[in-house]
CSV table of C-alpha atoms and ligand atoms in Angstrom, one decimal:
chain,number,residue,atom,x,y,z
L,638,MET,CA,95.0,66.6,73.2
L,639,ARG,CA,92.1,69.1,72.9
L,640,ARG,CA,92.6,71.2,69.7
L,641,VAL,CA,92.6,74.9,70.8
L,642,THR,CA,92.0,77.4,68.1
L,643,LEU,CA,93.5,80.9,67.9
L,644,THR,CA,90.1,82.4,68.7
L,645,GLN,CA,89.8,80.3,71.9
L,646,PHE,CA,93.4,81.2,72.9
L,647,LEU,CA,92.6,84.9,72.4
L,648,ILE,CA,89.4,84.7,74.3
L,649,GLU,CA,91.2,83.0,77.2
L,650,GLN,CA,93.9,85.8,77.1
L,651,GLN,CA,91.1,88.4,77.3
L,652,ARG,CA,89.4,86.6,80.2
L,653,ALA,CA,92.7,86.6,82.0
L,654,GLY,CA,92.9,90.3,81.6
L,655,ARG,CA,95.9,90.2,79.3
L,656,MET,CA,94.2,92.0,76.4
L,657,THR,CA,91.2,94.1,75.6
L,658,ALA,CA,88.4,93.0,73.2
L,659,ASP,CA,89.7,95.6,70.7
L,660,LEU,CA,93.2,94.0,70.6
L,661,ARG,CA,91.6,90.6,70.3
L,662,LEU,CA,89.6,91.8,67.3
L,663,LEU,CA,92.7,93.3,65.8
L,664,LEU,CA,94.7,90.0,66.1
L,665,GLU,CA,91.7,87.9,64.8
L,666,VAL,CA,91.5,90.2,61.7
L,667,VAL,CA,95.2,90.1,61.0
L,668,ALA,CA,95.1,86.3,61.3
L,669,ARG,CA,92.2,86.1,58.9
L,670,ALA,CA,94.0,88.3,56.5
L,671,ALA,CA,97.0,86.0,56.8
L,672,LYS,CA,94.8,83.1,55.7
L,673,ALA,CA,93.7,85.1,52.6
L,674,ILE,CA,97.3,85.9,51.8
L,675,SER,CA,98.2,82.2,52.3
L,676,VAL,CA,95.6,81.2,49.7
L,677,ASN,CA,97.0,83.6,47.2
L,678,VAL,CA,100.7,82.7,47.9
L,679,SER,CA,100.0,78.9,47.6
L,680,LYS,CA,98.4,79.3,44.2
L,681,GLY,CA,101.7,80.5,42.8
L,682,ALA,CA,102.0,80.2,39.1
L,683,LEU,CA,98.5,78.7,38.9
L,684,ALA,CA,97.0,82.1,39.6
L,685,GLY,CA,99.3,84.0,37.3
L,686,LEU,CA,100.3,86.0,40.3
L,687,LEU,CA,104.0,85.5,40.1
L,688,GLY,CA,106.3,88.1,38.6
L,689,GLU,CA,106.4,91.8,38.7
L,690,ALA,CA,103.3,94.1,39.3
L,691,GLY,CA,104.9,96.7,37.1
L,692,THR,CA,105.0,99.2,40.0
L,693,ASP,CA,107.7,100.1,42.6
L,694,ASN,CA,107.1,100.5,46.3
L,695,VAL,CA,108.4,103.2,48.6
L,696,GLN,CA,111.7,101.3,48.9
L,697,GLY,CA,112.1,101.6,45.2
L,698,GLU,CA,111.8,97.9,44.9
L,699,ALA,CA,109.9,96.3,42.0
L,700,GLN,CA,106.7,95.1,43.5
L,701,LYS,CA,105.6,91.6,43.0
L,702,LYS,CA,101.9,91.1,42.3
L,703,LEU,CA,101.5,89.2,45.5
L,704,ASP,CA,103.1,92.1,47.5
L,705,VAL,CA,100.4,94.3,46.2
L,706,ILE,CA,97.6,91.8,46.8
L,707,ALA,CA,98.9,91.1,50.4
L,708,ASN,CA,99.0,94.8,51.1
L,709,GLU,CA,95.5,95.4,49.9
L,710,ILE,CA,94.2,92.3,51.9
L,711,LEU,CA,95.6,93.7,55.1
L,712,LEU,CA,94.5,97.3,54.5
L,713,GLN,CA,90.9,96.3,53.6
L,714,ALA,CA,90.6,93.7,56.3
L,715,ASN,CA,91.6,96.2,59.0
L,716,GLU,CA,89.9,99.4,57.9
L,717,TRP,CA,86.3,98.7,59.0
L,718,GLY,CA,86.8,97.2,62.5
L,719,GLY,CA,86.9,100.4,64.6
L,720,HIS,CA,90.0,99.2,66.4
L,721,LEU,CA,92.7,101.2,64.6
L,722,ALA,CA,93.7,104.8,64.5
L,723,ALA,CA,95.8,104.2,61.4
L,724,MET,CA,98.1,101.8,59.6
L,725,ALA,CA,101.6,101.8,58.1
L,726,SER,CA,102.9,99.4,55.5
L,727,GLU,CA,106.2,98.7,53.9
L,728,GLU,CA,104.4,99.0,50.6
L,729,VAL,CA,103.0,102.5,51.3
L,730,GLU,CA,105.0,105.7,51.7
L,731,THR,CA,102.8,107.5,54.1
L,732,VAL,CA,100.4,106.7,57.0
L,733,HIS,CA,97.3,104.9,55.8
L,734,GLN,CA,94.3,106.7,57.4
L,735,ILE,CA,91.1,104.9,58.3
L,736,PRO,CA,88.4,106.0,55.7
L,737,PHE,CA,86.2,108.8,57.2
L,738,ASP,CA,83.0,106.6,57.2
L,739,TYR,CA,84.5,104.0,59.5
L,740,PRO,CA,85.0,104.4,63.3
L,741,THR,CA,88.6,104.6,64.6
L,742,GLY,CA,90.2,103.0,67.7
L,743,GLY,CA,93.2,103.2,69.9
L,744,PHE,CA,95.8,101.0,68.1
L,745,LEU,CA,98.3,101.6,65.3
L,746,LEU,CA,99.0,98.6,63.1
L,747,LEU,CA,102.3,98.3,61.1
L,748,PHE,CA,103.1,95.5,58.7
L,749,ASP,CA,105.4,94.1,56.0
L,750,PRO,CA,102.6,92.4,54.0
L,751,LEU,CA,104.9,90.0,52.2
L,752,ASP,CA,108.5,89.8,53.4
L,753,GLY,CA,111.1,88.0,51.4
L,754,SER,CA,109.0,88.4,48.3
L,755,SER,CA,112.0,87.9,46.0
L,756,ASN,CA,111.7,84.2,47.1
L,757,ILE,CA,108.1,83.9,45.7
L,758,ASP,CA,109.1,83.1,42.1
L,759,VAL,CA,111.4,80.2,43.3
L,760,ASN,CA,108.8,78.8,45.7
L,761,ILE,CA,110.7,79.4,48.9
L,762,SER,CA,108.9,80.3,52.2
L,763,VAL,CA,107.8,84.0,52.6
L,764,GLY,CA,106.1,85.7,55.5
L,765,MET,CA,104.0,88.6,56.8
L,766,ILE,CA,105.2,90.6,59.8
L,767,PHE,CA,103.1,92.8,62.0
L,768,SER,CA,103.5,95.2,65.0
L,769,VAL,CA,100.9,96.9,67.2
L,770,LEU,CA,101.4,100.2,69.0
L,771,ARG,CA,99.0,102.3,71.0
L,772,MET,CA,97.8,105.6,69.5
L,773,PRO,CA,99.1,108.4,71.7
L,774,PRO,CA,96.0,109.4,73.7
L,775,SER,CA,96.8,113.1,73.3
L,776,GLU,CA,96.5,113.0,69.6
L,777,GLN,CA,93.2,113.3,67.6
L,778,ARG,CA,94.4,112.2,64.2
L,779,ALA,CA,97.3,109.8,63.5
L,780,THR,CA,100.3,111.2,61.8
L,781,GLU,CA,103.8,109.7,61.0
L,782,GLU,CA,104.8,111.2,64.4
L,783,SER,CA,102.2,109.0,66.2
L,784,PHE,CA,104.2,106.0,65.1
L,785,MET,CA,107.6,107.2,66.2
L,786,GLN,CA,107.6,105.0,69.3
L,787,PRO,CA,110.5,102.7,70.3
L,788,GLY,CA,109.8,99.0,70.0
L,789,ARG,CA,109.5,98.5,73.7
L,790,GLU,CA,106.1,100.3,73.4
L,791,GLN,CA,104.7,97.5,71.2
L,792,VAL,CA,101.6,95.9,72.7
L,793,ALA,CA,101.7,92.9,70.3
L,794,ALA,CA,103.9,91.6,67.5
L,795,GLY,CA,103.9,88.5,65.3
L,796,TYR,CA,104.2,87.0,61.9
L,797,ALA,CA,102.6,84.6,59.5
L,798,LEU,CA,105.0,82.1,57.8
L,799,PHE,CA,103.8,80.8,54.4
L,800,GLY,CA,105.9,77.6,54.2
L,801,PRO,CA,105.1,73.9,53.9
L,802,SER,CA,102.5,74.8,56.5
L,803,THR,CA,101.1,78.2,57.2
L,804,MET,CA,101.8,79.3,60.7
L,805,PHE,CA,100.8,82.3,62.8
L,806,VAL,CA,103.2,83.2,65.6
L,807,LEU,CA,102.4,86.0,68.1
L,808,THR,CA,103.2,87.6,71.4
L,809,ILE,CA,101.1,90.0,73.5
L,810,GLY,CA,103.9,90.3,76.1
L,811,HIS,CA,103.2,87.0,77.8
L,812,GLY,CA,105.4,84.6,75.9
L,813,VAL,CA,105.5,83.5,72.2
L,814,HIS,CA,102.7,81.2,70.9
L,815,ALA,CA,102.5,79.5,67.6
L,816,PHE,CA,99.5,78.3,65.6
L,817,THR,CA,99.3,76.1,62.5
L,818,LEU,CA,96.6,76.5,59.8
L,819,ASP,CA,94.3,73.6,59.5
L,820,ARG,CA,93.2,74.3,55.9
L,821,GLU,CA,90.3,71.9,56.0
L,822,MET,CA,88.8,73.7,59.0
L,823,GLY,CA,90.2,77.1,58.1
L,824,SER,CA,91.3,77.5,61.7
L,825,PHE,CA,94.7,78.3,63.2
L,826,ILE,CA,95.3,75.5,65.8
L,827,TYR,CA,97.5,76.1,68.9
L,828,THR,CA,100.6,74.0,68.2
L,829,GLN,CA,103.5,75.6,70.1
L,830,PRO,CA,102.9,77.2,73.5
L,831,PHE,CA,105.7,79.4,75.0
L,832,MET,CA,108.3,79.1,72.3
L,833,THR,CA,111.8,79.4,73.9
L,834,ILE,CA,115.1,80.1,72.2
L,835,PRO,CA,117.9,77.8,73.6
L,836,GLU,CA,120.6,79.8,75.4
L,837,GLU,CA,123.4,78.2,73.4
L,838,THR,CA,123.4,77.5,69.7
L,839,ARG,CA,125.4,75.9,66.9
L,840,GLU,CA,123.7,77.6,64.0
L,841,PHE,CA,124.2,81.1,62.5
L,842,ALA,CA,122.3,82.9,59.7
L,843,ILE,CA,123.9,85.7,57.7
L,844,ASN,CA,124.4,86.6,54.0
L,845,ALA,CA,128.0,85.6,53.9
L,846,SER,CA,128.5,87.2,50.4
L,847,ASN,CA,128.7,90.5,52.3
L,848,ALA,CA,131.6,89.5,54.4
L,849,ARG,CA,134.0,92.0,53.0
L,850,PHE,CA,131.6,94.8,53.8
L,851,TRP,CA,130.9,93.9,57.4
L,852,GLU,CA,132.2,95.9,60.4
L,853,LYS,CA,135.3,94.4,62.2
L,854,PRO,CA,133.3,93.0,65.2
L,855,VAL,CA,131.1,91.0,62.9
L,856,GLN,CA,134.0,89.8,60.8
L,857,ARG,CA,135.7,88.7,64.0
L,858,TYR,CA,132.6,86.9,65.3
L,859,ILE,CA,131.9,85.1,62.0
L,860,ASP,CA,135.5,84.2,61.5
L,861,GLU,CA,135.6,82.4,64.9
L,862,LEU,CA,132.4,80.5,64.1
L,863,GLN,CA,133.9,79.4,60.8
L,864,GLN,CA,137.1,78.1,62.5
L,865,GLY,CA,134.9,75.6,64.3
L,866,LYS,CA,136.5,73.1,66.6
L,867,ALA,CA,140.0,74.4,65.8
L,868,GLY,CA,139.1,77.9,66.7
L,869,PRO,CA,138.4,79.8,70.0
L,870,ARG,CA,134.8,78.5,70.1
L,871,GLY,CA,136.0,74.8,70.2
L,872,VAL,CA,133.0,73.5,68.4
L,873,ASP,CA,131.7,73.3,64.8
L,874,PHE,CA,128.9,75.6,63.7
L,875,ASN,CA,126.3,75.2,60.9
L,876,MET,CA,125.0,78.1,58.6
L,877,ARG,CA,121.6,78.7,57.2
L,878,TRP,CA,120.4,81.6,55.0
L,879,VAL,CA,116.9,81.5,53.5
L,880,ALA,CA,116.9,85.2,52.7
L,881,SER,CA,113.4,85.4,54.0
L,882,MET,CA,113.5,87.0,57.5
L,883,VAL,CA,110.4,85.3,58.7
L,884,ALA,CA,111.7,81.8,57.8
L,885,ASP,CA,115.1,82.5,59.3
L,886,VAL,CA,113.7,84.0,62.5
L,887,HIS,CA,111.2,81.1,62.9
L,888,ARG,CA,114.0,78.6,62.7
L,889,VAL,CA,115.8,80.6,65.5
L,890,LEU,CA,112.7,80.7,67.6
L,891,THR,CA,112.2,76.9,67.0
L,892,ARG,CA,115.7,75.5,67.5
L,893,GLY,CA,118.0,78.4,68.5
L,894,GLY,CA,120.6,80.2,66.5
L,895,ILE,CA,121.6,83.7,65.7
L,896,PHE,CA,120.3,85.8,62.7
L,897,MET,CA,122.3,88.7,61.5
L,898,TYR,CA,121.8,91.5,59.0
L,899,PRO,CA,124.5,93.8,60.5
L,900,MET,CA,125.6,97.2,59.4
L,901,ASP,CA,127.8,96.9,56.3
L,902,GLU,CA,129.5,99.3,53.9
L,903,LYS,CA,126.8,98.6,51.2
L,904,CYS,CA,123.8,99.6,53.4
L,905,ARG,CA,125.5,102.1,55.7
L,906,HIS,CA,124.1,105.1,53.8
L,907,GLN,CA,120.6,103.7,54.6
L,908,GLY,CA,121.3,102.9,58.2
L,909,GLY,CA,121.1,99.2,57.6
L,910,LYS,CA,119.1,96.7,55.4
L,911,LEU,CA,116.1,95.7,57.4
L,912,ARG,CA,113.3,98.1,58.5
L,913,LEU,CA,113.0,99.0,62.1
L,914,MET,CA,109.2,99.6,62.5
L,915,TYR,CA,107.8,96.5,60.9
L,916,GLU,CA,110.6,94.0,60.7
L,917,ALA,CA,113.2,94.5,63.4
L,918,ASN,CA,110.9,95.7,66.2
L,919,PRO,CA,108.3,92.9,66.0
L,920,MET,CA,110.9,90.3,65.6
L,921,ALA,CA,112.9,91.8,68.5
L,922,MET,CA,109.8,91.6,70.7
L,923,LEU,CA,109.2,88.0,69.8
L,924,VAL,CA,112.8,87.0,70.3
L,925,GLU,CA,113.1,88.7,73.7
L,926,GLN,CA,109.7,87.2,74.8
L,927,ALA,CA,111.3,83.8,73.9
L,928,GLY,CA,114.3,84.4,76.1
L,929,GLY,CA,116.6,85.7,73.4
L,930,ALA,CA,118.2,89.1,72.6
L,931,ALA,CA,118.0,91.5,69.8
L,932,SER,CA,120.6,94.3,69.1
L,933,THR,CA,121.9,96.6,66.5
L,934,GLY,CA,125.4,95.7,67.8
L,935,ARG,CA,125.5,99.0,69.6
L,936,GLU,CA,122.1,99.1,71.3
L,937,ARG,CA,119.0,97.0,72.1
L,938,ILE,CA,116.7,97.2,69.1
L,939,LEU,CA,113.6,97.8,71.2
L,940,ASP,CA,115.2,100.9,72.6
L,941,VAL,CA,116.0,102.5,69.2
L,942,GLN,CA,114.1,105.8,69.0
L,943,PRO,CA,112.5,105.9,65.5
L,944,HIS,CA,112.6,109.1,63.4
L,945,LYS,CA,111.2,107.9,60.0
L,946,LEU,CA,108.5,105.3,59.2
L,947,HIS,CA,110.7,103.3,56.8
L,948,GLN,CA,114.0,103.7,58.6
L,949,ARG,CA,116.4,100.8,58.6
L,950,VAL,CA,118.6,99.3,61.3
L,951,PRO,CA,121.3,96.6,61.6
L,952,VAL,CA,119.8,93.4,63.2
L,953,ILE,CA,121.5,90.8,65.3
L,954,LEU,CA,119.0,88.6,67.1
L,955,GLY,CA,118.6,85.1,68.6
L,956,SER,CA,120.3,83.1,71.3
L,957,ARG,CA,121.1,85.5,74.1
L,958,ALA,CA,124.7,84.3,74.7
L,959,GLU,CA,125.6,84.7,71.0
L,960,VAL,CA,124.0,88.2,70.7
L,961,GLU,CA,125.8,89.3,73.8
L,962,ARG,CA,129.1,88.0,72.4
L,963,VAL,CA,128.7,90.2,69.3
L,964,ASN,CA,127.7,93.2,71.5
L,965,ASP,CA,131.0,92.6,73.5
L,966,TYR,CA,133.0,92.6,70.2
L,967,TYR,CA,131.4,95.9,69.3
L,968,ARG,CA,132.2,97.4,72.7
L,969,GLU,CA,135.9,96.1,72.4
L,970,ALA,CA,136.3,97.6,68.9
P,1228,P6P,P1,119.6,89.6,51.0
P,1228,P6P,C1,113.9,90.1,52.2
P,1228,P6P,O1,114.0,91.0,51.0
P,1228,P6P,C2,114.6,90.7,53.3
P,1228,P6P,O2,114.0,92.0,53.6
P,1228,P6P,C3,114.6,89.8,54.5
P,1228,P6P,O3,113.4,89.1,54.6
P,1228,P6P,C4,115.8,89.0,54.4
P,1228,P6P,O4,116.3,88.5,55.6
P,1228,P6P,C5,116.8,89.9,53.7
P,1228,P6P,O5,116.0,90.9,53.0
P,1228,P6P,C6,117.6,89.1,52.6
P,1228,P6P,O6,118.6,90.1,52.1
P,1228,P6P,O7,120.6,90.7,50.9
P,1228,P6P,O8,120.2,88.3,51.6
P,1228,P6P,O9,118.8,89.3,49.8
């Protein structure tokens, strides 16, 4: 089979009129930054990059050195290209403006530069998540308000998964496509066209230690899964929880399943655990493009109207039949 690189794939998408040259440049630059992050992540202890950076991010979380490095790689890689109006990062409290001596463009880039970073020190897969919005044409200079667009407005979304292999998975609204890094060539090779989530599943992902804090519909749903054959579902289910959203969602995209970080009493005061703009929204676009569904339990994630850059939401995503069952339990509650 002919090896198709990410560059060739993107050029073909542009020739087919599915993207502009600026969006192609943006995705190429993000993918190149993902390779640089992969090099740093894979050095691990050899580079003395593990452990705390001694600083806290806007979430008040202790920043790992690699969080800081990944954030800087993405900011510096994307500043000069002339394709962006501004950027937003989980690691930065406010909008990151393009330096005045660089040209600006029509896209807004949002990212979580290293998600699941608590797993780094124990050598478990971590990832980078990104989302692309259009800069509102009526605005001259990007502000936080420019980013306050529901996820259905995204023009592209994706992630890099730093696991046994490094993968780059993206959608521009025409299916989900996966690429695997060939480290010898330094190219992302097209390995999974049109990823599709199976309708039915036998696998669920949730942090079960929070069970006593979940809302009743989630407690009802998980209880039925755990009853297995003897319960109302009539089949046994399996559970996985990597505690790295990119790894868990990639498994769902690859072999089906449902991923849940629902509202619970511990995170209710924050509106949820996971962030809307650069975790839930990009993953929701990918999952819907792969035939699945993504909900807060009460509404479609891509319809949530954002009010703050770092706001959080409950996340229930994956095999459509399972997400719709959870939605039904919320409606019946
Ligand atoms: P918990 C990682 O910190 C993260 O944001 C997601 O990647 C992951 O799904 C979740 O939090 C894990 O949360 O409570 O299980 O540690």
